[in-house]
């Protein structure tokens, strides 16, 4: 009985493929995926390309971000170096001006005193009368010369404000100095730096006025070439080409060989290139 049942089961297993073929059902063991159509293949290829393009774009963006960060770092380093160089140049320029000012205000050697001579009573009365008349006539016009120490200290205070970049404060300090010490030893320097402080602040009208006072009041000053150069620069900024050219040419003719004359020549060449 047991052998009979095993035989029936074996027959049924052998007959399954035939039954499946007759009923039109696919065999589970031999089933294969349906081939892709041309449209399906194209769609799959497009998806692959899109995914690859997106990956490439992301990689390129990352590379660009890295390059931008690197460039920013290099620019910051260059800016820091330029700021340090400009500060050193400004400090050197101001230090040179300060030393020149000291040299210009060195006290003159004392003149040799004449030997005393015998004076008669008549001559003595005449000398006394002459001295009294001179004193009376000079009281109205003569002014007490400023104390050199006080003048130097006031100039140095204004100059230090300029070195620190406190331009509005330095402008006020230099103006107070010129009012307090008219005709002093530092007058031309103070007037020039007053214009320079306004020039750095880009207040060109005020700077031009101050530089013009250097040309007017101190025609023999060592600051005259600098005042001419900066006045020319201001006229250039204001697009007043003829006046700028006139000042630059004056520098070359009257102060040939100076640093200001060389800078004026460079600015004239620039104006020529720009068609001015």
PDB file of C-alpha atoms in Angstrom:
ATOM      1  CA  UNK A   1       0.000   0.000   0.000  1.00  0.00           C
ATOM      2  CA  UNK A   2       2.866   2.310   0.868  1.00  0.00           C
ATOM      3  CA  UNK A   3       4.667   1.591  -2.414  1.00  0.00           C
ATOM      4  CA  UNK A   4       1.461   2.292  -4.329  1.00  0.00           C
ATOM      5  CA  UNK A   5       1.156   5.793  -2.837  1.00  0.00           C
ATOM      6  CA  UNK A   6       4.777   6.623  -3.686  1.00  0.00           C
ATOM      7  CA  UNK A   7       4.219   5.607  -7.272  1.00  0.00           C
ATOM      8  CA  UNK A   8       1.171   7.874  -7.575  1.00  0.00           C
ATOM      9  CA  UNK A   9       3.126  10.875  -6.227  1.00  0.00           C
ATOM     10  CA  UNK A  10       6.004  10.268  -8.611  1.00  0.00           C
ATOM     11  CA  UNK A  11       3.602  10.152 -11.543  1.00  0.00           C
ATOM     12  CA  UNK A  12       2.028  13.406 -10.540  1.00  0.00           C
ATOM     13  CA  UNK A  13       5.421  15.145 -10.334  1.00  0.00           C
ATOM     14  CA  UNK A  14       6.377  13.932 -13.749  1.00  0.00           C
ATOM     15  CA  UNK A  15       3.100  15.115 -15.212  1.00  0.00           C
ATOM     16  CA  UNK A  16       3.338  18.752 -13.870  1.00  0.00           C
ATOM     17  CA  UNK A  17       5.419  20.149 -16.779  1.00  0.00           C
ATOM     18  CA  UNK A  18       3.014  18.703 -19.267  1.00  0.00           C
ATOM     19  CA  UNK A  19       0.038  20.122 -17.413  1.00  0.00           C
ATOM     20  CA  UNK A  20       1.624  23.524 -17.240  1.00  0.00           C
ATOM     21  CA  UNK A  21       2.356  23.455 -20.954  1.00  0.00           C
ATOM     22  CA  UNK A  22      -1.196  22.492 -21.750  1.00  0.00           C
ATOM     23  CA  UNK A  23      -2.698  25.231 -19.545  1.00  0.00           C
ATOM     24  CA  UNK A  24      -0.316  27.954 -20.896  1.00  0.00           C
ATOM     25  CA  UNK A  25       1.263  28.715 -17.452  1.00  0.00           C
ATOM     26  CA  UNK A  26       5.072  29.428 -17.381  1.00  0.00           C
ATOM     27  CA  UNK A  27       7.280  27.049 -15.575  1.00  0.00           C
ATOM     28  CA  UNK A  28       8.660  28.497 -12.316  1.00  0.00           C
ATOM     29  CA  UNK A  29      12.080  27.047 -12.746  1.00  0.00           C
ATOM     30  CA  UNK A  30      12.587  28.119 -16.346  1.00  0.00           C
ATOM     31  CA  UNK A  31      10.946  31.612 -16.088  1.00  0.00           C
ATOM     32  CA  UNK A  32      13.116  34.434 -17.645  1.00  0.00           C
ATOM     33  CA  UNK A  33      12.645  38.277 -17.379  1.00  0.00           C
ATOM     34  CA  UNK A  34      10.977  39.862 -20.349  1.00  0.00           C
ATOM     35  CA  UNK A  35      13.414  41.669 -22.673  1.00  0.00           C
ATOM     36  CA  UNK A  36      13.478  45.503 -22.321  1.00  0.00           C
ATOM     37  CA  UNK A  37      12.052  47.562 -25.089  1.00  0.00           C
ATOM     38  CA  UNK A  38      14.077  50.229 -26.862  1.00  0.00           C
ATOM     39  CA  UNK A  39      12.286  53.020 -25.011  1.00  0.00           C
ATOM     40  CA  UNK A  40      12.947  51.348 -21.683  1.00  0.00           C
ATOM     41  CA  UNK A  41      16.612  50.979 -22.508  1.00  0.00           C
ATOM     42  CA  UNK A  42      16.855  54.652 -23.524  1.00  0.00           C
ATOM     43  CA  UNK A  43      15.104  55.735 -20.329  1.00  0.00           C
ATOM     44  CA  UNK A  44      17.471  53.651 -18.228  1.00  0.00           C
ATOM     45  CA  UNK A  45      20.484  55.124 -20.052  1.00  0.00           C
ATOM     46  CA  UNK A  46      19.184  58.659 -19.539  1.00  0.00           C
ATOM     47  CA  UNK A  47      18.768  58.055 -15.809  1.00  0.00           C
ATOM     48  CA  UNK A  48      22.315  56.763 -15.581  1.00  0.00           C
ATOM     49  CA  UNK A  49      23.647  59.780 -17.472  1.00  0.00           C
ATOM     50  CA  UNK A  50      21.651  62.183 -15.330  1.00  0.00           C
ATOM     51  CA  UNK A  51      22.928  60.619 -12.155  1.00  0.00           C
ATOM     52  CA  UNK A  52      26.495  60.755 -13.477  1.00  0.00           C
ATOM     53  CA  UNK A  53      26.127  64.403 -14.568  1.00  0.00           C
ATOM     54  CA  UNK A  54      24.749  65.363 -11.163  1.00  0.00           C
ATOM     55  CA  UNK A  55      27.680  63.682  -9.467  1.00  0.00           C
ATOM     56  CA  UNK A  56      30.113  65.502 -11.747  1.00  0.00           C
ATOM     57  CA  UNK A  57      28.431  68.838 -11.033  1.00  0.00           C
ATOM     58  CA  UNK A  58      28.624  68.240  -7.286  1.00  0.00           C
ATOM     59  CA  UNK A  59      32.308  67.378  -7.545  1.00  0.00           C
ATOM     60  CA  UNK A  60      32.973  70.485  -9.635  1.00  0.00           C
ATOM     61  CA  UNK A  61      31.125  72.680  -7.119  1.00  0.00           C
ATOM     62  CA  UNK A  62      33.183  71.237  -4.297  1.00  0.00           C
ATOM     63  CA  UNK A  63      36.384  71.920  -6.211  1.00  0.00           C
ATOM     64  CA  UNK A  64      35.271  75.483  -6.942  1.00  0.00           C
ATOM     65  CA  UNK A  65      34.448  76.063  -3.280  1.00  0.00           C
ATOM     66  CA  UNK A  66      37.883  74.842  -2.281  1.00  0.00           C
ATOM     67  CA  UNK A  67      39.549  77.089  -4.861  1.00  0.00           C
ATOM     68  CA  UNK A  68      37.485  80.098  -3.721  1.00  0.00           C
ATOM     69  CA  UNK A  69      38.441  79.495  -0.097  1.00  0.00           C
ATOM     70  CA  UNK A  70      42.081  79.220  -1.092  1.00  0.00           C
ATOM     71  CA  UNK A  71      41.884  82.425  -3.128  1.00  0.00           C
ATOM     72  CA  UNK A  72      40.201  84.236  -0.233  1.00  0.00           C
ATOM     73  CA  UNK A  73      42.989  83.158   2.064  1.00  0.00           C
ATOM     74  CA  UNK A  74      45.629  84.369  -0.377  1.00  0.00           C
ATOM     75  CA  UNK A  75      43.805  87.687  -0.843  1.00  0.00           C
ATOM     76  CA  UNK A  76      43.606  88.197   2.918  1.00  0.00           C
ATOM     77  CA  UNK A  77      47.330  87.536   3.221  1.00  0.00           C
ATOM     78  CA  UNK A  78      48.077  89.976   0.405  1.00  0.00           C
ATOM     79  CA  UNK A  79      45.813  92.620   1.929  1.00  0.00           C
ATOM     80  CA  UNK A  80      47.497  92.221   5.293  1.00  0.00           C
ATOM     81  CA  UNK A  81      50.921  92.551   3.653  1.00  0.00           C
ATOM     82  CA  UNK A  82      49.838  95.656   1.722  1.00  0.00           C
ATOM     83  CA  UNK A  83      48.398  97.263   4.849  1.00  0.00           C
ATOM     84  CA  UNK A  84      51.613  96.591   6.734  1.00  0.00           C
ATOM     85  CA  UNK A  85      53.678  97.984   3.845  1.00  0.00           C
ATOM     86  CA  UNK A  86      51.552 101.128   3.629  1.00  0.00           C
ATOM     87  CA  UNK A  87      51.847 101.639   7.374  1.00  0.00           C
ATOM     88  CA  UNK A  88      55.624 101.271   7.235  1.00  0.00           C
ATOM     89  CA  UNK A  89      55.850 103.717   4.347  1.00  0.00           C
ATOM     90  CA  UNK A  90      53.640 106.249   6.127  1.00  0.00           C
ATOM     91  CA  UNK A  91      55.608 105.911   9.360  1.00  0.00           C
ATOM     92  CA  UNK A  92      58.886 106.316   7.467  1.00  0.00           C
ATOM     93  CA  UNK A  93      57.568 109.342   5.605  1.00  0.00           C
ATOM     94  CA  UNK A  94      56.352 110.984   8.786  1.00  0.00           C
ATOM     95  CA  UNK A  95      59.588 110.172  10.585  1.00  0.00           C
ATOM     96  CA  UNK A  96      61.638 111.778   7.815  1.00  0.00           C
ATOM     97  CA  UNK A  97      59.464 114.879   7.957  1.00  0.00           C
ATOM     98  CA  UNK A  98      59.883 115.045  11.713  1.00  0.00           C
ATOM     99  CA  UNK A  99      63.664 114.795  11.449  1.00  0.00           C
ATOM    100  CA  UNK A 100      63.793 117.488   8.790  1.00  0.00           C
ATOM    101  CA  UNK A 101      61.688 119.730  10.986  1.00  0.00           C
ATOM    102  CA  UNK A 102      64.096 119.231  13.859  1.00  0.00           C
ATOM    103  CA  UNK A 103      67.044 120.079  11.642  1.00  0.00           C
ATOM    104  CA  UNK A 104      65.334 123.243  10.451  1.00  0.00           C
ATOM    105  CA  UNK A 105      64.649 124.424  14.004  1.00  0.00           C
ATOM    106  CA  UNK A 106      68.075 123.829  15.520  1.00  0.00           C
ATOM    107  CA  UNK A 107      69.129 126.881  17.582  1.00  0.00           C
ATOM    108  CA  UNK A 108      71.653 129.164  15.905  1.00  0.00           C
ATOM    109  CA  UNK A 109      75.094 129.380  17.543  1.00  0.00           C
ATOM    110  CA  UNK A 110      75.371 132.345  19.915  1.00  0.00           C
ATOM    111  CA  UNK A 111      76.953 135.412  18.374  1.00  0.00           C
ATOM    112  CA  UNK A 112      80.205 136.615  19.874  1.00  0.00           C
ATOM    113  CA  UNK A 113      79.650 139.435  22.336  1.00  0.00           C
ATOM    114  CA  UNK A 114      81.565 142.688  21.650  1.00  0.00           C
ATOM    115  CA  UNK A 115      84.001 143.906  24.241  1.00  0.00           C
ATOM    116  CA  UNK A 116      82.586 146.574  26.585  1.00  0.00           C
ATOM    117  CA  UNK A 117      83.660 150.079  25.779  1.00  0.00           C
ATOM    118  CA  UNK A 118      83.868 153.128  27.967  1.00  0.00           C
ATOM    119  CA  UNK A 119      80.779 155.305  27.686  1.00  0.00           C
ATOM    120  CA  UNK A 120      80.677 158.974  28.577  1.00  0.00           C
ATOM    121  CA  UNK A 121      77.727 160.342  30.571  1.00  0.00           C
ATOM    122  CA  UNK A 122      76.453 162.232  27.507  1.00  0.00           C
ATOM    123  CA  UNK A 123      76.692 159.162  25.347  1.00  0.00           C
ATOM    124  CA  UNK A 124      75.057 157.126  28.060  1.00  0.00           C
ATOM    125  CA  UNK A 125      72.045 159.459  28.162  1.00  0.00           C
ATOM    126  CA  UNK A 126      71.760 159.369  24.380  1.00  0.00           C
ATOM    127  CA  UNK A 127      71.831 155.576  24.333  1.00  0.00           C
ATOM    128  CA  UNK A 128      69.182 155.439  27.079  1.00  0.00           C
ATOM    129  CA  UNK A 129      66.953 157.856  25.182  1.00  0.00           C
ATOM    130  CA  UNK A 130      67.385 155.890  21.969  1.00  0.00           C
ATOM    131  CA  UNK A 131      66.544 152.622  23.739  1.00  0.00           C
ATOM    132  CA  UNK A 132      63.449 154.166  25.299  1.00  0.00           C
ATOM    133  CA  UNK A 133      62.250 155.474  21.925  1.00  0.00           C
ATOM    134  CA  UNK A 134      62.865 152.093  20.303  1.00  0.00           C
ATOM    135  CA  UNK A 135      60.984 150.333  23.055  1.00  0.00           C
ATOM    136  CA  UNK A 136      58.024 152.664  22.749  1.00  0.00           C
ATOM    137  CA  UNK A 137      57.900 152.389  18.968  1.00  0.00           C
ATOM    138  CA  UNK A 138      58.175 148.619  19.059  1.00  0.00           C
ATOM    139  CA  UNK A 139      55.558 147.936  21.695  1.00  0.00           C
ATOM    140  CA  UNK A 140      52.706 148.145  19.201  1.00  0.00           C
ATOM    141  CA  UNK A 141      54.149 145.955  16.422  1.00  0.00           C
ATOM    142  CA  UNK A 142      56.587 143.606  18.127  1.00  0.00           C
ATOM    143  CA  UNK A 143      55.321 140.231  19.323  1.00  0.00           C
ATOM    144  CA  UNK A 144      56.846 138.019  21.944  1.00  0.00           C
ATOM    145  CA  UNK A 145      58.433 135.030  20.170  1.00  0.00           C
ATOM    146  CA  UNK A 146      56.763 131.714  21.081  1.00  0.00           C
ATOM    147  CA  UNK A 147      58.429 129.353  23.482  1.00  0.00           C
ATOM    148  CA  UNK A 148      60.240 126.788  21.297  1.00  0.00           C
ATOM    149  CA  UNK A 149      59.490 123.947  23.714  1.00  0.00           C
ATOM    150  CA  UNK A 150      55.776 124.700  23.845  1.00  0.00           C
ATOM    151  CA  UNK A 151      55.640 125.075  20.072  1.00  0.00           C
ATOM    152  CA  UNK A 152      57.451 121.793  19.490  1.00  0.00           C
ATOM    153  CA  UNK A 153      55.204 119.969  21.963  1.00  0.00           C
ATOM    154  CA  UNK A 154      52.010 121.301  20.347  1.00  0.00           C
ATOM    155  CA  UNK A 155      53.239 120.369  16.877  1.00  0.00           C
ATOM    156  CA  UNK A 156      54.185 116.889  18.060  1.00  0.00           C
ATOM    157  CA  UNK A 157      50.730 116.325  19.555  1.00  0.00           C
ATOM    158  CA  UNK A 158      49.049 117.193  16.265  1.00  0.00           C
ATOM    159  CA  UNK A 159      51.585 115.142  14.351  1.00  0.00           C
ATOM    160  CA  UNK A 160      50.983 112.073  16.539  1.00  0.00           C
ATOM    161  CA  UNK A 161      47.255 112.291  15.870  1.00  0.00           C
ATOM    162  CA  UNK A 162      48.013 112.239  12.155  1.00  0.00           C
ATOM    163  CA  UNK A 163      50.264 109.196  12.529  1.00  0.00           C
ATOM    164  CA  UNK A 164      47.513 107.386  14.412  1.00  0.00           C
ATOM    165  CA  UNK A 165      45.065 107.994  11.558  1.00  0.00           C
ATOM    166  CA  UNK A 166      42.842 110.255  13.680  1.00  0.00           C
ATOM    167  CA  UNK A 167      42.455 112.718  10.841  1.00  0.00           C
ATOM    168  CA  UNK A 168      39.595 114.911  12.151  1.00  0.00           C
ATOM    169  CA  UNK A 169      41.408 115.306  15.468  1.00  0.00           C
ATOM    170  CA  UNK A 170      44.688 116.078  13.722  1.00  0.00           C
ATOM    171  CA  UNK A 171      43.010 118.705  11.525  1.00  0.00           C
ATOM    172  CA  UNK A 172      41.666 120.483  14.595  1.00  0.00           C
ATOM    173  CA  UNK A 173      45.026 120.205  16.361  1.00  0.00           C
ATOM    174  CA  UNK A 174      46.963 121.652  13.424  1.00  0.00           C
ATOM    175  CA  UNK A 175      44.517 124.538  13.080  1.00  0.00           C
ATOM    176  CA  UNK A 176      44.805 125.306  16.783  1.00  0.00           C
ATOM    177  CA  UNK A 177      48.578 125.148  16.440  1.00  0.00           C
ATOM    178  CA  UNK A 178      48.642 127.664  13.580  1.00  0.00           C
ATOM    179  CA  UNK A 179      46.442 130.043  15.571  1.00  0.00           C
ATOM    180  CA  UNK A 180      48.483 129.673  18.737  1.00  0.00           C
ATOM    181  CA  UNK A 181      51.925 129.941  17.107  1.00  0.00           C
ATOM    182  CA  UNK A 182      51.615 132.233  14.062  1.00  0.00           C
ATOM    183  CA  UNK A 183      54.908 132.643  12.270  1.00  0.00           C
ATOM    184  CA  UNK A 184      56.468 129.781  14.227  1.00  0.00           C
ATOM    185  CA  UNK A 185      59.193 127.436  13.086  1.00  0.00           C
ATOM    186  CA  UNK A 186      56.741 124.650  12.266  1.00  0.00           C
ATOM    187  CA  UNK A 187      54.214 126.787  10.421  1.00  0.00           C
ATOM    188  CA  UNK A 188      54.881 125.453   6.916  1.00  0.00           C
ATOM    189  CA  UNK A 189      54.930 121.840   8.122  1.00  0.00           C
ATOM    190  CA  UNK A 190      51.700 122.266  10.062  1.00  0.00           C
ATOM    191  CA  UNK A 191      50.014 123.904   7.078  1.00  0.00           C
ATOM    192  CA  UNK A 192      51.107 121.092   4.775  1.00  0.00           C
ATOM    193  CA  UNK A 193      49.993 118.318   7.115  1.00  0.00           C
ATOM    194  CA  UNK A 194      46.696 120.092   7.570  1.00  0.00           C
ATOM    195  CA  UNK A 195      46.143 119.726   3.834  1.00  0.00           C
ATOM    196  CA  UNK A 196      47.409 116.146   3.902  1.00  0.00           C
ATOM    197  CA  UNK A 197      44.922 115.159   6.604  1.00  0.00           C
ATOM    198  CA  UNK A 198      42.074 116.587   4.531  1.00  0.00           C
ATOM    199  CA  UNK A 199      43.433 114.893   1.392  1.00  0.00           C
ATOM    200  CA  UNK A 200      43.555 111.464   3.054  1.00  0.00           C
ATOM    201  CA  UNK A 201      39.976 112.038   4.246  1.00  0.00           C
ATOM    202  CA  UNK A 202      39.091 112.754   0.564  1.00  0.00           C
ATOM    203  CA  UNK A 203      37.870 116.231   1.433  1.00  0.00           C
ATOM    204  CA  UNK A 204      39.487 117.536  -1.734  1.00  0.00           C
ATOM    205  CA  UNK A 205      38.113 121.067  -1.574  1.00  0.00           C
ATOM    206  CA  UNK A 206      39.444 121.633   1.950  1.00  0.00           C
ATOM    207  CA  UNK A 207      42.759 119.967   1.085  1.00  0.00           C
ATOM    208  CA  UNK A 208      43.218 122.143  -2.008  1.00  0.00           C
ATOM    209  CA  UNK A 209      42.611 125.246   0.071  1.00  0.00           C
ATOM    210  CA  UNK A 210      45.205 124.222   2.661  1.00  0.00           C
ATOM    211  CA  UNK A 211      47.816 123.296   0.047  1.00  0.00           C
ATOM    212  CA  UNK A 212      47.208 126.633  -1.679  1.00  0.00           C
ATOM    213  CA  UNK A 213      48.081 128.375   1.584  1.00  0.00           C
ATOM    214  CA  UNK A 214      51.400 126.524   1.610  1.00  0.00           C
ATOM    215  CA  UNK A 215      52.156 127.914  -1.858  1.00  0.00           C
ATOM    216  CA  UNK A 216      51.011 131.374  -0.848  1.00  0.00           C
ATOM    217  CA  UNK A 217      52.530 131.783   2.622  1.00  0.00           C
ATOM    218  CA  UNK A 218      55.633 129.608   2.407  1.00  0.00           C
ATOM    219  CA  UNK A 219      57.062 129.918  -1.133  1.00  0.00           C
ATOM    220  CA  UNK A 220      60.557 128.867   0.021  1.00  0.00           C
ATOM    221  CA  UNK A 221      59.443 125.947   2.170  1.00  0.00           C
ATOM    222  CA  UNK A 222      60.660 122.412   1.608  1.00  0.00           C
ATOM    223  CA  UNK A 223      56.978 121.432   1.600  1.00  0.00           C
ATOM    224  CA  UNK A 224      56.299 123.387  -1.581  1.00  0.00           C
ATOM    225  CA  UNK A 225      56.927 120.466  -4.013  1.00  0.00           C
ATOM    226  CA  UNK A 226      54.657 118.202  -1.987  1.00  0.00           C
ATOM    227  CA  UNK A 227      51.913 120.814  -1.929  1.00  0.00           C
ATOM    228  CA  UNK A 228      52.195 121.241  -5.700  1.00  0.00           C
ATOM    229  CA  UNK A 229      52.031 117.497  -6.281  1.00  0.00           C
ATOM    230  CA  UNK A 230      48.997 116.944  -4.059  1.00  0.00           C
ATOM    231  CA  UNK A 231      47.247 119.957  -5.611  1.00  0.00           C
ATOM    232  CA  UNK A 232      47.827 118.397  -9.016  1.00  0.00           C
ATOM    233  CA  UNK A 233      46.419 115.103  -7.771  1.00  0.00           C
ATOM    234  CA  UNK A 234      43.312 116.859  -6.505  1.00  0.00           C
ATOM    235  CA  UNK A 235      42.726 118.604  -9.827  1.00  0.00           C
ATOM    236  CA  UNK A 236      43.144 115.210 -11.491  1.00  0.00           C
ATOM    237  CA  UNK A 237      40.486 113.693  -9.225  1.00  0.00           C
ATOM    238  CA  UNK A 238      38.188 116.616 -10.034  1.00  0.00           C
ATOM    239  CA  UNK A 239      38.791 116.066 -13.782  1.00  0.00           C
ATOM    240  CA  UNK A 240      40.387 119.490 -14.122  1.00  0.00           C
ATOM    241  CA  UNK A 241      42.991 118.248 -16.554  1.00  0.00           C
ATOM    242  CA  UNK A 242      44.489 121.580 -17.641  1.00  0.00           C
ATOM    243  CA  UNK A 243      45.198 122.771 -14.107  1.00  0.00           C
ATOM    244  CA  UNK A 244      46.579 119.383 -13.116  1.00  0.00           C
ATOM    245  CA  UNK A 245      48.885 119.382 -16.154  1.00  0.00           C
ATOM    246  CA  UNK A 246      50.051 122.919 -15.358  1.00  0.00           C
ATOM    247  CA  UNK A 247      51.051 121.971 -11.806  1.00  0.00           C
ATOM    248  CA  UNK A 248      52.793 118.781 -12.907  1.00  0.00           C
ATOM    249  CA  UNK A 249      54.770 120.666 -15.557  1.00  0.00           C
ATOM    250  CA  UNK A 250      55.721 123.277 -12.970  1.00  0.00           C
ATOM    251  CA  UNK A 251      57.065 120.564 -10.725  1.00  0.00           C
ATOM    252  CA  UNK A 252      59.193 119.153 -13.516  1.00  0.00           C
ATOM    253  CA  UNK A 253      60.595 122.553 -14.460  1.00  0.00           C
ATOM    254  CA  UNK A 254      61.187 124.021 -10.980  1.00  0.00           C
ATOM    255  CA  UNK A 255      62.038 120.874  -9.011  1.00  0.00           C
ATOM    256  CA  UNK A 256      63.567 118.568 -11.584  1.00  0.00           C
ATOM    257  CA  UNK A 257      65.195 115.509 -10.089  1.00  0.00           C
ATOM    258  CA  UNK A 258      62.998 115.494  -6.999  1.00  0.00           C
ATOM    259  CA  UNK A 259      60.712 112.648  -6.032  1.00  0.00           C
ATOM    260  CA  UNK A 260      57.687 114.886  -6.563  1.00  0.00           C
ATOM    261  CA  UNK A 261      58.848 115.690 -10.107  1.00  0.00           C
ATOM    262  CA  UNK A 262      59.175 111.987 -10.927  1.00  0.00           C
ATOM    263  CA  UNK A 263      55.698 111.288  -9.576  1.00  0.00           C
ATOM    264  CA  UNK A 264      54.349 114.201 -11.595  1.00  0.00           C
ATOM    265  CA  UNK A 265      55.937 112.743 -14.748  1.00  0.00           C
ATOM    266  CA  UNK A 266      54.262 109.395 -14.094  1.00  0.00           C
ATOM    267  CA  UNK A 267      50.895 111.050 -13.640  1.00  0.00           C
ATOM    268  CA  UNK A 268      51.370 113.000 -16.879  1.00  0.00           C
ATOM    269  CA  UNK A 269      52.097 109.724 -18.681  1.00  0.00           C
ATOM    270  CA  UNK A 270      48.943 108.252 -17.217  1.00  0.00           C
ATOM    271  CA  UNK A 271      46.932 111.223 -18.362  1.00  0.00           C
ATOM    272  CA  UNK A 272      48.381 110.786 -21.841  1.00  0.00           C
ATOM    273  CA  UNK A 273      47.332 107.123 -21.923  1.00  0.00           C
ATOM    274  CA  UNK A 274      43.854 108.014 -20.727  1.00  0.00           C
ATOM    275  CA  UNK A 275      43.475 110.661 -23.414  1.00  0.00           C
ATOM    276  CA  UNK A 276      43.453 113.637 -21.074  1.00  0.00           C
TER     277      UNK A 276
END
